[in-house]
mmCIF file of C-alpha atoms and ligand atoms in Angstrom:
data_model
loop_
_atom_site.group_PDB
_atom_site.id
_atom_site.type_symbol
_atom_site.label_atom_id
_atom_site.label_comp_id
_atom_site.label_asym_id
_atom_site.label_seq_id
_atom_site.Cartn_x
_atom_site.Cartn_y
_atom_site.Cartn_z
ATOM 1 C CA MET U 18 -74.700 76.408 224.230
ATOM 2 C CA LEU U 19 -73.763 73.401 225.483
ATOM 3 C CA LYS U 20 -76.747 72.255 226.378
ATOM 4 C CA GLU U 21 -78.657 72.778 223.623
ATOM 5 C CA LEU U 22 -75.950 71.344 220.833
ATOM 6 C CA TYR U 23 -76.290 68.190 223.088
ATOM 7 C CA ASN U 24 -80.440 68.080 223.639
ATOM 8 C CA LYS U 25 -79.784 67.856 219.699
ATOM 9 C CA ALA U 26 -78.478 65.119 220.046
ATOM 10 C CA TYR U 27 -81.051 63.154 222.055
ATOM 11 C CA GLN U 28 -84.137 64.184 220.133
ATOM 12 C CA LYS U 29 -83.938 61.286 218.058
ATOM 13 C CA PHE U 30 -85.355 59.608 221.419
ATOM 14 C CA THR U 31 -89.245 60.073 220.258
ATOM 15 C CA PRO U 32 -91.986 58.910 222.598
ATOM 16 C CA ASP U 33 -92.457 55.713 220.629
ATOM 17 C CA PHE U 34 -88.436 54.655 220.481
ATOM 18 C CA LEU U 35 -88.887 54.796 223.913
ATOM 19 C CA SER U 36 -92.382 52.721 223.708
ATOM 20 C CA ASN U 37 -90.572 50.095 222.470
ATOM 21 C CA PRO U 38 -88.736 48.262 224.923
ATOM 22 C CA ILE U 39 -87.167 45.371 222.839
ATOM 23 C CA GLN U 40 -85.603 48.359 220.372
ATOM 24 C CA LEU U 41 -84.681 50.515 223.870
ATOM 25 C CA GLU U 42 -83.296 47.865 225.424
ATOM 26 C CA LYS U 43 -81.063 46.879 222.428
ATOM 27 C CA TYR U 44 -79.884 50.238 222.546
ATOM 28 C CA LEU U 45 -78.939 50.539 225.883
ATOM 29 C CA ALA U 46 -77.177 47.423 225.622
ATOM 30 C CA GLY U 47 -74.880 48.256 222.695
ATOM 31 C CA ASN U 48 -73.989 51.579 223.814
ATOM 32 C CA ARG U 49 -73.100 50.634 227.199
ATOM 33 C CA GLU U 50 -71.164 48.075 225.832
ATOM 34 C CA SER U 51 -67.312 48.840 225.572
ATOM 35 C CA LEU U 52 -67.352 50.688 229.047
ATOM 36 C CA VAL U 53 -69.497 47.385 230.756
ATOM 37 C CA SER U 54 -66.262 45.183 229.179
ATOM 38 C CA PHE U 55 -63.998 47.721 230.467
ATOM 39 C CA ILE U 56 -65.524 48.033 233.951
ATOM 40 C CA ALA U 57 -65.637 44.535 234.539
ATOM 41 C CA SER U 58 -62.439 43.486 233.416
ATOM 42 C CA HIS U 59 -61.139 46.353 235.682
ATOM 43 C CA LYS U 60 -63.154 44.814 238.360
ATOM 44 C CA GLU U 61 -61.630 41.022 238.064
ATOM 45 C CA GLN U 62 -58.056 42.647 237.932
ATOM 46 C CA PHE U 63 -57.815 44.474 240.725
ATOM 47 C CA ASP U 64 -60.383 42.303 242.369
ATOM 48 C CA TYR U 65 -62.522 44.392 244.545
ATOM 49 C CA PRO U 66 -66.073 44.350 245.178
ATOM 50 C CA THR U 67 -68.163 46.745 244.327
ATOM 51 C CA SER U 68 -71.947 46.013 245.759
ATOM 52 C CA ASP U 69 -71.429 48.036 248.893
ATOM 53 C CA LYS U 70 -69.958 50.934 246.638
ATOM 54 C CA THR U 71 -70.949 54.003 246.131
ATOM 55 C CA VAL U 72 -70.904 55.688 242.211
ATOM 56 C CA LEU U 73 -70.578 59.268 240.811
ATOM 57 C CA GLU U 74 -71.727 58.517 236.843
ATOM 58 C CA LEU U 75 -70.153 61.607 234.175
ATOM 59 C CA GLY U 76 -72.067 61.966 231.604
ATOM 60 C CA CYS U 77 -74.501 59.674 231.617
ATOM 61 C CA GLY U 78 -76.615 60.037 228.834
ATOM 62 C CA ILE U 79 -79.912 58.661 229.031
ATOM 63 C CA GLY U 80 -78.160 56.383 230.976
ATOM 64 C CA SER U 81 -77.270 53.378 229.085
ATOM 65 C CA LEU U 82 -75.046 52.603 231.469
ATOM 66 C CA SER U 83 -76.350 54.191 234.822
ATOM 67 C CA PHE U 84 -78.908 50.875 234.738
ATOM 68 C CA TRP U 85 -76.331 48.593 234.450
ATOM 69 C CA LEU U 86 -73.631 50.250 236.862
ATOM 70 C CA LYS U 87 -76.906 49.771 239.969
ATOM 71 C CA GLU U 88 -77.391 46.498 239.154
ATOM 72 C CA HIS U 89 -73.673 45.776 240.079
ATOM 73 C CA TYR U 90 -72.977 49.145 242.947
ATOM 74 C CA LYS U 91 -75.008 49.944 245.500
ATOM 75 C CA ASN U 92 -75.969 53.485 245.441
ATOM 76 C CA VAL U 93 -75.431 55.477 241.668
ATOM 77 C CA THR U 94 -75.684 59.257 241.779
ATOM 78 C CA ALA U 95 -75.267 59.677 237.304
ATOM 79 C CA VAL U 96 -74.949 63.267 235.990
ATOM 80 C CA ASP U 97 -75.506 65.193 232.549
ATOM 81 C CA VAL U 98 -75.104 68.943 230.651
ATOM 82 C CA SER U 99 -78.174 68.085 228.937
ATOM 83 C CA ASP U 100 -81.777 68.027 230.772
ATOM 84 C CA LEU U 101 -83.752 66.080 227.778
ATOM 85 C CA ALA U 102 -81.118 63.245 228.351
ATOM 86 C CA ILE U 103 -82.006 63.218 232.078
ATOM 87 C CA SER U 104 -85.560 63.749 231.628
ATOM 88 C CA ILE U 105 -85.239 60.965 229.196
ATOM 89 C CA ALA U 106 -83.367 58.498 231.626
ATOM 90 C CA GLN U 107 -86.410 59.041 234.555
ATOM 91 C CA SER U 108 -88.361 58.559 232.336
ATOM 92 C CA ILE U 109 -87.240 54.848 231.077
ATOM 93 C CA GLY U 110 -86.333 54.778 235.067
ATOM 94 C CA ALA U 111 -89.052 55.581 236.030
ATOM 95 C CA ILE U 112 -90.494 52.007 236.388
ATOM 96 C CA ASN U 113 -88.165 50.713 238.998
ATOM 97 C CA GLU U 114 -86.717 54.240 240.585
ATOM 98 C CA SER U 115 -85.337 53.999 243.540
ATOM 99 C CA GLU U 116 -83.207 55.612 245.791
ATOM 100 C CA ASP U 117 -80.016 53.756 244.540
ATOM 101 C CA LEU U 118 -80.348 55.488 241.365
ATOM 102 C CA LYS U 119 -80.227 59.516 241.207
ATOM 103 C CA PHE U 120 -80.382 61.584 237.898
ATOM 104 C CA LEU U 121 -79.082 64.793 237.926
ATOM 105 C CA ASN U 122 -79.369 67.526 235.217
ATOM 106 C CA HIS U 123 -75.884 69.383 236.022
ATOM 107 C CA ASP U 124 -72.658 70.979 234.701
ATOM 108 C CA ALA U 125 -69.817 68.352 235.515
ATOM 109 C CA LEU U 126 -66.959 71.176 235.086
ATOM 110 C CA SER U 127 -69.163 72.444 237.936
ATOM 111 C CA LEU U 128 -70.513 69.883 239.923
ATOM 112 C CA GLU U 129 -69.950 70.431 244.213
ATOM 113 C CA LEU U 130 -72.393 67.402 245.292
ATOM 114 C CA GLY U 131 -70.244 67.668 248.997
ATOM 115 C CA GLN U 132 -70.601 64.379 248.592
ATOM 116 C CA LYS U 133 -67.426 61.609 248.388
ATOM 117 C CA PHE U 134 -67.472 58.110 246.236
ATOM 118 C CA ASP U 135 -66.047 55.352 246.063
ATOM 119 C CA PHE U 136 -66.349 55.172 241.797
ATOM 120 C CA VAL U 137 -66.266 58.492 240.013
ATOM 121 C CA ILE U 138 -66.414 56.948 236.203
ATOM 122 C CA ASP U 139 -66.438 58.898 233.132
ATOM 123 C CA SER U 140 -68.851 58.079 230.364
ATOM 124 C CA HIS U 141 -67.221 58.957 227.845
ATOM 125 C CA LEU U 142 -67.535 62.735 228.481
ATOM 126 C CA PHE U 143 -63.733 63.500 228.953
ATOM 127 C CA HIS U 144 -63.576 63.614 224.924
ATOM 128 C CA CYS U 145 -66.690 65.225 224.484
ATOM 129 C CA LEU U 146 -64.343 68.643 226.629
ATOM 130 C CA PRO U 147 -62.074 70.413 223.816
ATOM 131 C CA PHE U 148 -60.699 72.851 225.607
ATOM 132 C CA LYS U 149 -57.590 72.420 227.776
ATOM 133 C CA GLU U 150 -59.245 74.558 230.511
ATOM 134 C CA GLN U 151 -61.895 72.475 230.734
ATOM 135 C CA ARG U 152 -60.458 69.397 231.334
ATOM 136 C CA GLU U 153 -58.382 70.611 234.054
ATOM 137 C CA LYS U 154 -62.009 71.799 235.585
ATOM 138 C CA TYR U 155 -63.507 68.643 234.831
ATOM 139 C CA LEU U 156 -60.738 66.826 236.541
ATOM 140 C CA ASN U 157 -60.637 68.626 239.342
ATOM 141 C CA THR U 158 -64.388 67.994 240.068
ATOM 142 C CA VAL U 159 -63.350 64.224 239.688
ATOM 143 C CA LYS U 160 -60.354 64.776 242.780
ATOM 144 C CA LYS U 161 -63.012 66.740 244.869
ATOM 145 C CA HIS U 162 -65.400 63.733 244.475
ATOM 146 C CA LEU U 163 -63.231 61.007 245.234
ATOM 147 C CA LYS U 164 -63.252 58.996 248.361
ATOM 148 C CA PRO U 165 -59.383 58.822 249.587
ATOM 149 C CA ASP U 166 -59.674 55.186 248.618
ATOM 150 C CA GLY U 167 -61.445 55.578 245.835
ATOM 151 C CA TRP U 168 -60.868 54.825 242.058
ATOM 152 C CA PHE U 169 -61.775 56.539 239.241
ATOM 153 C CA LEU U 170 -62.276 54.934 235.646
ATOM 154 C CA MET U 171 -62.060 56.477 232.118
ATOM 155 C CA GLU U 172 -62.286 55.321 228.522
ATOM 156 C CA ALA U 173 -61.394 57.644 226.021
ATOM 157 C CA MET U 174 -61.070 58.464 222.451
ATOM 158 C CA VAL U 175 -57.609 58.703 220.769
ATOM 159 C CA MET U 176 -55.667 59.870 217.952
ATOM 160 C CA GLN U 177 -53.863 56.738 215.526
ATOM 161 C CA ASP U 178 -51.865 57.706 212.267
ATOM 162 C CA ARG U 179 -55.252 56.810 210.030
ATOM 163 C CA LEU U 180 -57.291 58.520 211.257
ATOM 164 C CA GLN U 181 -59.540 60.252 208.414
ATOM 165 C CA VAL U 182 -61.871 62.850 208.586
ATOM 166 C CA PRO U 183 -64.906 62.803 206.648
ATOM 167 C CA VAL U 184 -66.651 65.940 204.957
ATOM 168 C CA GLY U 185 -68.454 68.343 207.847
ATOM 169 C CA TYR U 186 -65.667 67.517 210.130
ATOM 170 C CA GLU U 187 -62.112 69.239 210.929
ATOM 171 C CA PHE U 188 -59.314 69.140 212.723
ATOM 172 C CA ASP U 189 -56.823 71.564 214.393
ATOM 173 C CA GLU U 190 -53.677 71.674 215.320
ATOM 174 C CA GLN U 191 -54.892 70.943 219.120
ATOM 175 C CA ASN U 192 -56.921 67.597 218.512
ATOM 176 C CA ILE U 193 -59.937 69.537 218.354
ATOM 177 C CA LEU U 194 -62.362 68.107 216.263
ATOM 178 C CA TYR U 195 -64.761 70.746 214.683
ATOM 179 C CA GLN U 196 -68.290 69.865 213.031
ATOM 180 C CA GLU U 197 -69.830 71.587 210.920
ATOM 181 C CA ILE U 198 -74.041 71.792 212.431
ATOM 182 C CA GLU U 199 -76.293 73.906 209.614
ATOM 183 C CA GLU U 200 -73.498 75.966 208.536
ATOM 184 C CA GLU U 201 -71.621 76.784 211.984
ATOM 185 C CA TRP U 202 -68.605 74.973 212.663
ATOM 186 C CA ILE U 203 -68.466 73.421 216.175
ATOM 187 C CA ALA U 204 -65.555 72.572 218.908
ATOM 188 C CA SER U 205 -67.203 68.880 219.937
ATOM 189 C CA ARG U 206 -64.456 66.598 220.473
ATOM 190 C CA CYS U 207 -60.596 66.385 221.585
ATOM 191 C CA ILE U 208 -58.846 63.481 220.406
ATOM 192 C CA LEU U 209 -55.510 63.536 222.070
ATOM 193 C CA PRO U 210 -52.322 61.389 221.346
ATOM 194 C CA SER U 211 -52.625 58.313 224.655
ATOM 195 C CA ILE U 212 -49.752 60.297 226.134
ATOM 196 C CA LYS U 213 -51.160 63.959 226.109
ATOM 197 C CA VAL U 214 -54.041 61.746 227.630
ATOM 198 C CA GLU U 215 -52.096 60.357 229.909
ATOM 199 C CA GLU U 216 -49.835 63.592 231.217
ATOM 200 C CA GLU U 217 -53.214 65.548 231.109
ATOM 201 C CA VAL U 218 -54.823 63.284 234.249
ATOM 202 C CA ALA U 219 -51.061 62.649 236.252
ATOM 203 C CA ALA U 220 -50.834 66.933 235.492
ATOM 204 C CA SER U 221 -53.900 66.963 237.706
ATOM 205 C CA GLY U 222 -52.521 65.188 240.174
ATOM 206 C CA LEU U 223 -54.276 61.567 240.085
ATOM 207 C CA LYS U 224 -52.018 59.085 240.446
ATOM 208 C CA LEU U 225 -52.402 56.630 237.365
ATOM 209 C CA ASN U 226 -52.314 52.923 237.832
ATOM 210 C CA TYR U 227 -53.602 51.166 234.789
ATOM 211 C CA PHE U 228 -53.235 53.018 231.359
ATOM 212 C CA TYR U 229 -53.928 50.728 228.011
ATOM 213 C CA TYR U 230 -53.919 51.881 224.795
ATOM 214 C CA HIS U 231 -56.375 49.463 222.732
ATOM 215 C CA HIS U 232 -55.682 49.161 219.176
ATOM 216 C CA GLU U 233 -58.166 46.640 218.376
ATOM 217 C CA LEU U 234 -60.778 49.338 219.452
ATOM 218 C CA SER U 235 -61.920 51.901 217.048
ATOM 219 C CA PHE U 236 -64.290 54.338 218.282
ATOM 220 C CA GLN U 237 -67.343 55.643 216.080
ATOM 221 C CA VAL U 238 -67.204 59.355 216.360
ATOM 222 C CA PHE U 239 -68.229 60.568 213.112
ATOM 223 C CA GLU U 240 -72.158 59.923 214.425
ATOM 224 C CA ASP U 241 -73.879 60.742 210.504
ATOM 225 C CA TYR U 242 -71.506 58.132 209.073
ATOM 226 C CA PRO U 243 -73.140 55.124 210.462
ATOM 227 C CA THR U 244 -70.791 52.376 208.229
ATOM 228 C CA TYR U 245 -67.267 54.651 208.540
ATOM 229 C CA PRO U 246 -64.512 51.927 207.994
ATOM 230 C CA PRO U 247 -63.113 51.256 211.296
ATOM 231 C CA GLN U 248 -59.861 50.981 210.587
ATOM 232 C CA PHE U 249 -60.064 55.005 210.245
ATOM 233 C CA LEU U 250 -61.665 56.072 213.806
ATOM 234 C CA PRO U 251 -59.916 57.354 216.781
ATOM 235 C CA LYS U 252 -58.284 54.150 218.917
ATOM 236 C CA THR U 253 -59.506 53.071 222.743
ATOM 237 C CA VAL U 254 -57.883 53.789 225.961
ATOM 238 C CA ARG U 255 -58.598 53.286 229.132
ATOM 239 C CA LEU U 256 -57.394 54.184 232.582
ATOM 240 C CA SER U 257 -57.822 54.094 236.428
ATOM 241 C CA SER U 258 -56.782 56.618 238.555
ATOM 242 C CA ARG U 259 -56.756 57.401 243.115
ATOM 243 C CA LEU U 260 -56.013 60.171 244.733
ATOM 244 C CA LYS U 261 -52.123 60.610 245.779
HETATM 245 C C1 LIG B 17 -70.882 61.013 224.209
HETATM 246 S S1 LIG B 17 -71.851 61.307 224.991
HETATM 247 C C2 LIG B 17 -71.764 59.621 226.328
HETATM 248 C C3 LIG B 17 -73.059 59.139 226.969
HETATM 249 C C4 LIG B 17 -73.913 58.346 227.412
HETATM 250 N N1 LIG B 17 -72.524 58.467 228.937
HETATM 251 C C5 LIG B 17 -73.521 57.325 226.614
HETATM 252 O O1 LIG B 17 -72.432 56.633 226.689
HETATM 253 O O2 LIG B 17 -74.870 56.723 225.687
HETATM 254 C C6 LIG B 17 -71.210 62.714 226.569
HETATM 255 C C7 LIG B 17 -72.604 62.159 227.432
HETATM 256 O O3 LIG B 17 -71.710 64.320 228.325
HETATM 257 C C8 LIG B 17 -72.737 65.122 228.016
HETATM 258 N N2 LIG B 17 -71.755 66.221 228.305
HETATM 259 C C9 LIG B 17 -71.020 67.143 227.570
HETATM 260 N N3 LIG B 17 -70.425 68.025 228.523
HETATM 261 C C10 LIG B 17 -71.077 68.249 230.027
HETATM 262 C C11 LIG B 17 -70.598 68.555 230.846
HETATM 263 N N4 LIG B 17 -69.780 69.749 230.799
HETATM 264 N N5 LIG B 17 -71.378 67.979 232.098
HETATM 265 C C12 LIG B 17 -72.019 66.836 231.968
HETATM 266 N N6 LIG B 17 -72.289 66.215 230.816
HETATM 267 C C13 LIG B 17 -71.350 66.584 229.480
HETATM 268 C C14 LIG B 17 -73.335 65.176 226.333
HETATM 269 O O4 LIG B 17 -74.771 65.861 227.357
HETATM 270 C C15 LIG B 17 -73.811 63.866 226.453
HETATM 271 O O5 LIG B 17 -74.572 63.256 227.281
#
């Protein structure tokens, strides 16, 4: 079900969309903008090199961030549960495919690569895991794939007082956002208060060393309402953590 749900979101990438390089690059650049600004500012603040480092990107979609990471890190492994997203990412990357960028179709919750990375980057996946048990498994995957001195970076949407949901969406008391798709209500996101995100990451055994609630950064979650007023959308947290 999970795979079908995400595959559906990627059906808009038709061959004519993908064969229009200007349109495609505009989409990829817009889509990665926020994560790039976080990753670049984190690097500047903590002052580390990346050109000789390895990255595991979780929830890569069609590779918006992965192609940027490849330019700035030595080696990138990008994972997504949607086989459609991965096949699109591979076809976009085919022009300059190399050993330095691998796309992998796998569920992050059961990922066992037997390899550890300098960086694990959450590519907007954490908030796509509506249930706490899923997020616990996910953070376990993160820990399993981090080198002892590695960094985990995550940007996620969080609750705010003024958040309002439009028709076709509903919240429950556990901050799970349900979306009505073809007359079925599907748990699609968790939009936790920022303190809960902090608590869940800390409870996983990771040590937080950067946590920032960005009140000015709204997160577009209602994709079928592209002009939804930003003041009623979720806000953003950015965090980094390391193994204890
Ligand atoms: C909000 S999208 C972000 C995609 C991409 N990073 C971007 O910025 O365009 C979340 C991605 O996580 C993927 N995803 C959801 N659950 C997953 C899981 N359990 N394991 C791996 N990927 C998952 C979805 O297929 C989707 O591509």
